[in-house]
XYZ file of N, CA and C in Angstrom:
669
model
N -33.310 17.864 -11.666
C -34.333 16.579 -11.617
C -34.241 15.396 -11.107
N -35.740 15.002 -11.425
C -35.437 14.110 -9.968
C -35.361 13.052 -11.256
N -34.733 11.488 -9.890
C -35.039 10.148 -10.534
C -35.272 9.971 -11.579
N -37.086 10.172 -11.562
C -37.637 9.616 -13.032
C -37.753 11.225 -14.139
N -36.966 11.885 -13.548
C -37.068 13.231 -14.608
C -34.866 13.521 -14.715
N -34.564 12.517 -15.431
C -33.630 13.086 -15.345
C -32.172 14.073 -16.170
N -31.925 14.715 -15.847
C -31.097 16.168 -16.583
C -30.968 15.077 -18.155
N -31.371 16.664 -18.965
C -30.702 16.272 -20.134
C -29.004 16.934 -20.362
N -28.870 17.559 -19.331
C -27.505 17.932 -19.500
C -26.149 17.045 -19.183
N -24.922 16.241 -20.107
C -24.447 15.794 -19.836
C -23.605 16.108 -18.607
N -22.898 14.643 -17.550
C -22.166 14.943 -16.433
C -20.714 15.883 -17.785
N -20.479 16.998 -16.347
C -19.404 18.544 -17.052
C -18.540 17.249 -17.808
N -17.738 17.695 -18.561
C -16.755 17.003 -18.869
C -15.176 18.259 -18.804
N -13.972 18.633 -18.448
C -13.053 19.414 -18.540
C -12.393 20.091 -19.589
N -12.305 20.954 -19.978
C -12.223 21.920 -21.079
C -10.376 21.291 -21.109
N -11.030 21.848 -22.910
C -9.281 21.654 -23.706
C -9.115 22.643 -24.312
N -8.004 22.560 -24.758
C -6.414 22.708 -24.169
C -6.163 23.335 -22.789
N -5.626 22.330 -22.333
C -5.129 22.715 -20.832
C -4.371 22.866 -20.377
N -3.854 23.300 -19.206
C -2.416 23.600 -18.293
C -2.135 22.083 -17.854
N -1.136 22.433 -16.456
C -0.897 20.702 -16.353
C -2.362 20.692 -14.789
N -2.480 19.533 -14.739
C -3.941 19.857 -13.267
C -2.897 20.190 -12.106
N -2.632 20.190 -11.628
C -1.861 21.282 -10.868
C -2.041 22.644 -10.531
N -1.793 23.688 -12.178
C -1.837 25.229 -12.215
C -3.105 24.920 -12.253
N -4.618 24.260 -12.978
C -5.869 24.042 -13.416
C -6.227 24.388 -11.720
N -5.746 23.199 -11.228
C -6.177 23.285 -9.951
C -6.238 24.880 -9.027
N -4.669 25.637 -9.193
C -4.027 26.642 -8.239
C -4.964 27.462 -8.455
N -5.720 27.756 -10.371
C -6.185 28.264 -10.711
C -7.721 29.074 -10.416
N -8.255 27.143 -9.396
C -9.647 27.576 -8.990
C -10.258 27.012 -10.062
N -9.619 26.085 -11.204
C -10.389 25.518 -12.391
C -10.799 23.921 -12.071
N -11.701 23.602 -12.473
C -12.167 22.180 -12.326
C -10.651 21.236 -12.681
N -10.507 20.434 -11.716
C -9.340 19.332 -12.240
C -9.930 18.249 -11.867
N -8.218 17.360 -11.774
C -8.745 15.518 -12.184
C -8.055 15.599 -10.984
N -8.462 14.648 -9.836
C -8.013 14.733 -8.406
C -7.362 13.431 -8.953
N -7.168 12.623 -9.917
C -6.701 11.457 -9.768
C -5.400 11.875 -10.583
N -4.826 13.032 -10.961
C -3.814 13.133 -11.417
C -2.431 12.814 -10.448
N -1.630 11.941 -11.572
C -0.061 12.013 -10.797
C 0.285 12.657 -10.340
N 0.561 13.389 -10.500
C 1.850 14.695 -9.674
C 1.245 14.977 -8.753
N -1.026 15.290 -8.557
C -0.888 15.695 -7.787
C -1.324 14.701 -6.440
N -1.425 13.524 -6.796
C -1.564 12.081 -6.382
C -0.368 12.057 -5.329
N 1.516 12.127 -6.190
C 2.538 12.201 -5.601
C 2.573 12.992 -4.386
N 1.692 14.301 -4.728
C 2.107 15.401 -3.936
C 1.498 15.167 -2.559
N 0.675 14.451 -2.538
C -0.624 14.541 -1.622
C -0.043 13.578 -0.957
N 0.484 12.425 -1.092
C 0.906 10.649 -0.690
C 2.363 11.728 -0.044
N 2.924 12.784 -0.897
C 4.318 13.018 -0.205
C 3.720 14.127 1.493
N 2.637 14.392 1.750
C 2.352 15.630 2.234
C 1.955 14.517 3.679
N 1.139 13.596 3.052
C 0.233 12.670 4.056
C 1.750 12.047 4.767
N 2.739 11.393 4.236
C 3.829 10.895 4.974
C 4.747 11.589 5.240
N 4.533 13.210 5.412
C 5.370 13.897 5.910
C 4.474 14.300 7.675
N 3.096 14.598 7.364
C 2.033 14.534 8.555
C 2.297 13.426 9.814
N 2.459 12.053 8.667
C 2.892 11.634 9.498
C 3.382 10.845 10.487
N 4.862 11.257 9.869
C 6.245 11.795 10.690
C 6.176 12.591 11.991
N 5.838 14.043 11.240
C 5.497 15.100 12.076
C 4.557 14.271 13.118
N 3.653 13.650 13.482
C 2.529 13.516 14.302
C 3.318 12.407 15.057
N 3.868 11.716 14.550
C 4.416 10.635 15.216
C 5.812 10.366 16.236
N 6.111 12.167 15.907
C 7.129 12.378 17.003
C 6.799 12.639 17.772
N 7.481 12.977 19.309
C 7.457 13.426 20.520
C 7.332 14.850 20.605
N 6.535 15.594 21.493
C 6.760 17.276 21.573
C 8.030 17.193 21.659
N 9.492 16.527 22.863
C 9.970 16.690 23.526
C 10.897 17.215 21.783
N 11.227 16.145 20.893
C 11.690 15.727 19.594
C 11.884 17.689 18.600
N 12.260 18.607 18.991
C 11.990 19.715 18.650
C 12.489 19.525 17.608
N 14.224 19.765 17.454
C 14.628 19.736 16.095
C 13.879 18.919 15.275
N 13.869 17.927 15.290
C 13.470 17.010 14.271
C 11.509 17.312 13.632
N 10.796 17.262 14.932
C 9.509 18.227 14.290
C 9.450 19.207 13.322
N 10.538 20.450 13.731
C 11.063 21.618 12.526
C 11.539 21.427 11.588
N 12.445 20.141 11.846
C 13.053 19.378 9.830
C 11.604 19.294 9.006
N 10.778 18.721 9.886
C 9.377 17.689 8.986
C 8.541 19.133 8.440
N 8.290 20.026 9.621
C 7.503 21.053 8.914
C 8.492 21.918 7.620
N 9.422 22.247 8.433
C 10.717 22.692 6.794
C 10.176 21.931 5.377
N 9.974 20.782 5.272
C 9.746 20.146 4.562
C 8.403 20.328 4.413
N 7.161 19.811 5.323
C 6.188 20.391 4.854
C 5.054 21.540 4.479
N 6.277 22.542 5.371
C 5.803 23.891 4.695
C 6.769 24.893 4.574
N 7.206 24.306 3.070
C 8.238 25.476 3.025
C 7.973 26.853 3.138
N 6.215 27.201 2.808
C 6.442 28.432 3.533
C 6.051 29.243 4.533
N 6.243 29.030 5.500
C 6.017 29.289 6.946
C 7.320 30.448 7.182
N 6.739 31.325 8.097
C 8.002 31.963 8.667
C 8.350 31.533 9.917
N 8.578 32.579 10.482
C 9.221 32.475 11.729
C 8.555 32.092 13.452
N 9.226 31.070 13.725
C 8.326 31.049 15.154
C 6.833 29.916 15.209
N 7.227 29.276 14.400
C 5.644 28.233 14.027
C 5.706 27.481 15.186
N 4.993 27.148 15.955
C 4.399 26.078 16.719
C 2.684 25.376 16.688
N 3.841 24.266 16.208
C 2.627 23.575 15.610
C 2.146 22.278 16.729
N 1.484 22.105 17.628
C 1.323 20.807 18.691
C 1.206 19.264 18.104
N 0.422 19.250 16.891
C -0.450 18.407 15.871
C -1.388 17.535 17.114
N -2.203 16.524 16.514
C -1.780 15.778 15.137
C -1.993 17.117 14.241
N -1.852 17.112 12.821
C -1.800 17.847 11.951
C -2.066 17.010 10.345
N -2.751 17.477 9.970
C -2.989 16.991 8.395
C -3.647 18.631 7.558
N -2.301 17.958 5.810
C -1.972 18.687 5.082
C -2.279 18.172 4.065
N -3.322 18.187 2.683
C -3.655 17.772 2.017
C -2.001 18.311 0.663
N -1.563 19.366 0.451
C -0.145 19.232 0.137
C 0.798 20.368 1.349
N 0.241 21.291 2.297
C 1.482 21.609 2.433
C 2.274 22.640 1.803
N 2.186 22.353 0.280
C 3.113 23.170 -0.415
C 2.495 24.666 -0.630
N 1.305 24.288 -1.014
C 0.053 25.292 -1.217
C 0.385 25.976 0.003
N 0.356 26.237 0.899
C 0.065 27.286 2.345
C 1.358 28.234 2.519
N 0.845 28.713 3.362
C 1.375 30.114 3.390
C 1.509 30.733 4.492
N 2.386 30.667 5.621
C 1.987 31.380 6.873
C 3.390 31.901 7.736
N 2.588 32.767 8.190
C 3.397 34.267 8.554
C 4.025 33.896 9.775
N 4.883 34.871 10.420
C 5.709 34.327 12.159
C 4.832 34.769 12.952
N 5.396 33.716 14.033
C 4.768 34.085 15.147
C 2.790 32.905 15.341
N 3.085 31.885 14.514
C 2.145 31.403 14.304
C 1.555 30.312 14.983
N 0.500 30.059 16.313
C -0.289 28.852 16.496
C -1.129 28.229 16.384
N -0.545 26.557 15.615
C -1.606 25.696 15.979
C -2.218 24.642 17.156
N -3.676 24.278 17.115
C -3.399 23.294 18.649
C -3.836 22.113 17.825
N -3.828 21.249 18.782
C -4.465 20.210 18.411
C -5.196 19.730 17.295
N -4.777 18.566 15.943
C -5.597 18.273 15.054
C -6.174 19.857 13.868
N -5.194 20.008 13.350
C -5.175 21.366 12.544
C -5.304 20.563 11.074
N -6.611 21.042 10.071
C -6.206 20.385 9.386
C -6.457 21.924 7.993
N -5.949 21.861 6.977
C -5.843 22.150 5.686
C -5.470 21.771 5.027
N -6.816 21.252 3.846
C -6.804 21.026 2.732
C -6.599 21.850 1.902
N -5.562 21.774 1.213
C -5.034 22.962 0.886
C -4.819 22.756 -1.072
N -6.149 22.739 -1.627
C -5.982 22.408 -3.119
C -6.038 23.950 -3.651
N -6.139 24.451 -2.677
C -5.791 26.543 -3.868
C -5.544 26.595 -2.181
N -4.929 27.645 -2.801
C -3.614 28.770 -1.839
C -4.328 29.368 -0.766
N -3.934 28.386 0.367
C -3.648 28.896 1.396
C -3.298 30.287 2.389
N -3.575 31.416 2.712
C -2.889 32.265 2.862
C -2.804 32.510 4.241
N -2.042 32.740 5.659
C -1.995 33.001 6.973
C -1.206 33.931 7.411
N -2.072 35.475 7.438
C -1.000 36.219 8.207
C 0.327 35.859 9.797
N 0.886 37.198 10.074
C 1.797 36.639 11.185
C 0.657 36.524 12.514
N 1.127 36.106 13.728
C 0.494 35.837 15.116
C -0.729 35.869 14.702
N -1.402 34.385 14.620
C -2.586 34.001 14.032
C -2.315 32.567 15.395
N -3.660 32.981 16.077
C -3.695 31.801 17.329
C -4.542 30.384 16.286
N -4.544 29.412 16.377
C -5.866 28.407 15.915
C -5.542 27.462 17.273
N -6.946 27.528 17.437
C -6.937 26.566 18.547
C -7.610 25.386 17.737
N -8.184 24.151 18.985
C -7.840 22.966 18.476
C -9.044 22.425 17.404
N -9.106 21.715 16.623
C -9.860 21.077 15.722
C -10.223 22.223 14.702
N -9.257 23.002 14.013
C -9.595 23.759 13.154
C -9.283 23.588 11.805
N -10.457 23.658 10.834
C -10.365 22.762 9.634
C -10.185 24.106 8.439
N -9.337 24.297 7.605
C -9.584 25.337 6.422
C -10.029 24.381 5.336
N -11.007 24.517 4.608
C -11.642 24.098 3.997
C -11.225 24.528 2.655
N -10.656 24.625 1.667
C -10.826 25.116 0.208
C -11.614 24.006 -0.957
N -11.328 23.278 -0.763
C -12.415 22.328 -2.233
C -13.281 22.354 -1.883
N -13.819 22.173 -3.241
C -15.500 22.161 -3.891
C -15.850 21.367 -4.752
N -16.846 20.547 -4.403
C -17.864 19.720 -4.996
C -18.568 20.246 -5.793
N -18.412 19.924 -7.442
C -20.196 20.398 -8.061
C -21.277 19.748 -7.497
N -22.278 20.625 -7.534
C -23.209 20.698 -6.594
C -24.483 19.352 -7.413
N -24.297 19.531 -8.646
C -25.058 18.138 -9.168
C -24.172 16.749 -9.285
N -24.988 15.450 -8.704
C -24.402 14.657 -8.265
C -23.454 13.774 -10.102
N -24.306 14.115 -11.176
C -23.699 13.827 -12.553
C -22.547 14.377 -12.560
N -22.031 15.566 -12.281
C -21.052 16.234 -12.475
C -20.060 15.627 -11.092
N -20.594 15.238 -10.102
C -19.675 15.207 -8.393
C -19.084 13.217 -8.674
N -20.657 13.240 -9.029
C -20.096 11.347 -8.669
C -18.664 10.676 -9.198
N -17.853 9.780 -8.839
C -16.858 9.440 -9.401
C -17.530 8.437 -10.549
N -16.097 8.390 -11.863
C -16.677 7.879 -12.850
C -14.874 6.814 -13.066
N -15.383 5.913 -13.895
C -15.078 5.313 -14.453
C -13.904 5.550 -16.117
N -12.777 5.281 -16.022
C -11.821 5.174 -17.289
C -12.181 3.989 -18.336
N -12.141 3.699 -19.576
C -12.099 2.666 -20.044
C -11.362 1.649 -19.310
N -9.918 1.890 -18.766
C -9.085 1.010 -18.582
C -9.597 1.096 -17.175
N -10.826 1.057 -16.682
C -10.823 0.590 -15.662
C -10.255 1.617 -13.998
N -9.429 2.878 -14.101
C -9.647 3.323 -12.913
C -10.369 4.148 -13.004
N -10.744 5.042 -11.878
C -11.556 5.819 -11.140
C -10.840 7.114 -11.222
N -11.447 8.199 -11.662
C -11.406 9.178 -11.059
C -12.915 10.545 -10.195
N -12.672 11.466 -10.358
C -13.739 12.973 -10.027
C -12.942 13.736 -10.709
N -14.180 14.962 -10.220
C -13.728 16.579 -11.094
C -13.543 17.616 -9.729
N -12.684 18.253 -9.201
C -13.244 18.872 -7.688
C -12.829 20.384 -8.660
N -12.705 21.335 -7.850
C -12.337 22.843 -7.900
C -11.924 23.761 -6.539
N -10.986 24.420 -6.366
C -11.102 24.818 -5.305
C -11.249 26.435 -5.041
N -11.371 27.381 -3.506
C -11.224 28.333 -3.616
C -10.212 28.690 -2.457
N -9.584 29.997 -2.678
C -8.616 30.410 -1.548
C -9.123 30.563 -0.690
N -8.138 31.011 0.092
C -8.387 31.339 1.742
C -7.808 32.475 2.492
N -7.696 33.504 2.761
C -6.697 34.181 3.317
C -7.201 34.505 4.363
N -6.266 34.457 5.948
C -6.697 35.026 6.816
C -5.304 36.238 7.389
N -5.749 37.556 7.561
C -5.003 38.899 7.960
C -4.479 37.833 9.190
N -3.174 38.706 9.889
C -2.352 38.640 10.881
C -3.640 39.252 12.248
N -2.889 38.451 13.606
C -3.559 39.144 14.408
C -5.049 38.467 14.738
N -5.552 37.360 14.144
C -6.564 36.735 14.452
C -6.675 35.429 15.409
N -7.767 35.495 16.169
C -7.708 34.210 17.124
C -8.892 33.180 16.790
N -8.943 32.270 16.728
C -9.683 31.028 16.481
C -9.729 29.701 17.273
N -10.863 30.728 17.636
C -11.588 29.511 19.128
C -11.896 27.895 18.294
N -11.821 27.206 19.115
C -11.447 25.359 19.083
C -12.488 25.124 18.166
N -12.441 23.966 17.356
C -13.294 23.390 16.204
C -14.273 24.748 15.472
N -13.431 25.835 14.714
C -14.046 26.622 13.785
C -13.578 25.578 12.589
N -14.569 26.218 11.075
C -14.486 25.674 10.134
C -14.580 26.511 8.996
N -13.300 27.172 8.502
C -13.507 27.860 6.944
C -13.344 27.286 5.887
N -14.604 27.705 4.665
C -14.969 26.916 3.600
C -13.662 28.096 2.480
N -13.865 27.266 1.793
C -13.383 28.010 1.102
C -13.815 29.270 0.059
N -13.353 30.331 -0.471
C -13.103 31.439 -0.590
C -13.224 32.510 -0.146
N -13.310 32.171 1.226
C -13.196 33.497 2.457
C -11.960 34.183 2.747
N -12.403 35.573 2.938
C -10.868 36.007 3.141
C -11.832 36.581 4.663
N -10.966 36.333 6.481
C -10.601 36.744 7.050
C -9.488 38.289 7.436
N -10.432 39.102 7.551
C -9.977 40.190 8.134
C -8.717 40.334 8.896
N -7.470 41.363 9.774
C -6.961 41.718 10.418
C -7.387 41.934 11.551
N -7.174 40.913 13.165
C -7.678 41.556 13.628
C -8.830 40.732 14.877
N -9.024 39.398 13.970
C -10.512 39.454 14.495
C -10.758 38.201 15.374
N -12.045 37.615 15.966
C -11.833 36.367 16.973
C -13.071 35.475 16.177
N -12.694 34.218 15.819
C -13.496 33.981 15.330
C -14.548 32.789 16.806
N -15.346 32.807 17.111
C -15.947 32.009 18.134
C -15.870 30.278 17.672
N -15.721 29.963 19.087
C -15.806 28.659 18.624
C -16.683 28.304 18.139
N -16.586 26.629 17.299
C -17.283 25.810 16.614
C -17.900 26.486 14.903
N -17.896 27.737 14.781
C -18.262 29.105 14.219
C -18.103 27.971 12.564
N -18.782 27.829 11.860
C -18.805 27.874 10.407
C -18.783 29.363 8.877
N -17.642 29.717 8.737
C -16.736 30.713 8.474
C -17.085 30.394 6.747
N -18.804 31.157 5.882
C -18.895 30.751 4.628
C -18.708 32.152 4.301
N -18.666 33.135 4.122
C -18.580 34.622 3.514
C -17.274 35.300 4.444
N -16.887 36.560 3.880
C -16.446 37.376 4.385
C -16.237 37.531 5.789
N -15.206 37.658 6.576
C -15.325 38.718 7.891
C -14.279 39.936 7.987
N -14.642 40.697 8.002
C -14.152 42.577 7.869
C -13.353 42.514 8.943
N -12.638 42.874 9.035
C -11.073 43.451 9.786
C -11.751 43.613 11.483
N -11.244 43.330 12.417
C -10.792 43.515 14.195
C -13.027 43.593 14.145
N -12.933 42.654 13.747
C -14.567 41.809 14.529
C -14.609 40.797 15.265
N -15.837 40.380 15.571
C -16.062 39.297 16.940
C -16.652 38.576 15.728
N -17.004 37.264 14.861
C -18.069 36.856 14.346
C -18.109 34.993 15.408
N -19.144 34.680 15.148
C -19.693 33.503 15.498
C -21.091 33.094 15.024
N -21.223 31.485 14.883
C -22.214 30.854 14.534
C -21.911 30.305 13.755
N -23.156 29.671 12.914
C -23.261 28.673 11.791
C -24.628 29.233 11.473
N -24.432 29.886 10.210
C -23.424 30.804 9.253
C -22.706 31.606 9.950
N -21.368 31.720 10.414
C -20.434 32.794 11.092
C -21.224 33.994 10.638
N -21.518 34.910 11.765
C -21.893 36.200 11.230
C -21.127 37.142 12.256
N -21.056 38.402 12.089
C -20.589 39.576 13.141
C -21.095 39.986 14.226
N -20.933 39.594 14.810
C -21.147 40.086 16.765
C -21.136 41.129 17.113
N -19.645 41.640 16.865
C -19.841 42.785 16.666
C -18.068 43.858 16.708
N -17.786 45.132 16.496
C -16.352 44.934 16.486
C -15.513 44.842 17.574
N -14.117 45.262 17.401
C -13.334 44.787 18.496
C -12.760 46.555 18.327
N -13.153 47.022 19.791
C -12.322 48.472 19.799
C -11.781 48.250 21.233
N -11.544 50.033 21.350
C -10.340 49.757 22.699
C -10.925 49.960 23.738
N -12.728 49.858 23.574
C -13.374 49.730 25.398
C -12.144 48.286 26.060
N -12.375 47.419 24.417
C -11.975 45.969 25.270
C -10.687 45.600 25.654
N -9.813 46.725 25.891
C -8.257 46.876 26.634
C -8.467 46.514 27.925
N -9.335 46.707 28.756
C -9.158 46.995 29.742
C -10.300 45.483 30.526
N -10.328 44.901 29.424
C -11.411 43.253 29.816
C -10.572 42.731 31.164
N -9.611 42.087 30.833
C -9.168 41.234 32.056
C -7.516 42.048 32.226
N -7.572 43.424 32.583
C -6.161 44.161 32.935
C -6.336 43.502 34.670
N -7.112 43.202 35.300
C -7.017 42.608 36.525
C -6.666 41.690 37.376
N -5.825 41.385 35.849
C -4.954 39.466 36.331
C -3.447 40.078 35.430
N -3.244 41.526 35.439
C -2.481 41.750 35.247
C -1.546 42.624 36.823
N -2.500 42.712 37.387
C -1.819 43.470 38.722
C -1.668 42.541 39.813
């Protein structure tokens, strides 16, 4: 509707009865971002990210200890260069031998699942958050006490094992990327990507399948 012809539908309100806002959030329901439990979890994650990002690369034991707190669901041999930015951290599950280059960003208001042996180039962002399309539903509001709030929802992201993400890839919520994929630099992934394929572009599209013919591509470097 235009400004001169406003929508007759009032702004959306949360349904009742409800579970906790965290449970509603993880279930993909509309939730109140200002909920005290969620604010506390985000503050904790921000503090841990800041601690990790401030540590020198040589402080390996200290960096590993911070990652253990930030990402309790990570597997063995996690290698993160930093800086990193997680909304919650505790809603992200990471497999074994995962590598993340500079500026790895995960806004895990919905579950993010990453398989084994995944490589993330610099500036990769995994973005589950969603906002209502109508501004009437999306805009920040005021409570009677003057505090502000807004409603969001999230969609999970699933990344299979043995994937490689080029620099500055963005993955949006609701996407599943199959095992063994290569996502080209700068791609914006808005839909599922089938296993063992190369995807590029904005929005990302499947360029081709990865086959046995690719096994010999760089063999001269091994001689």
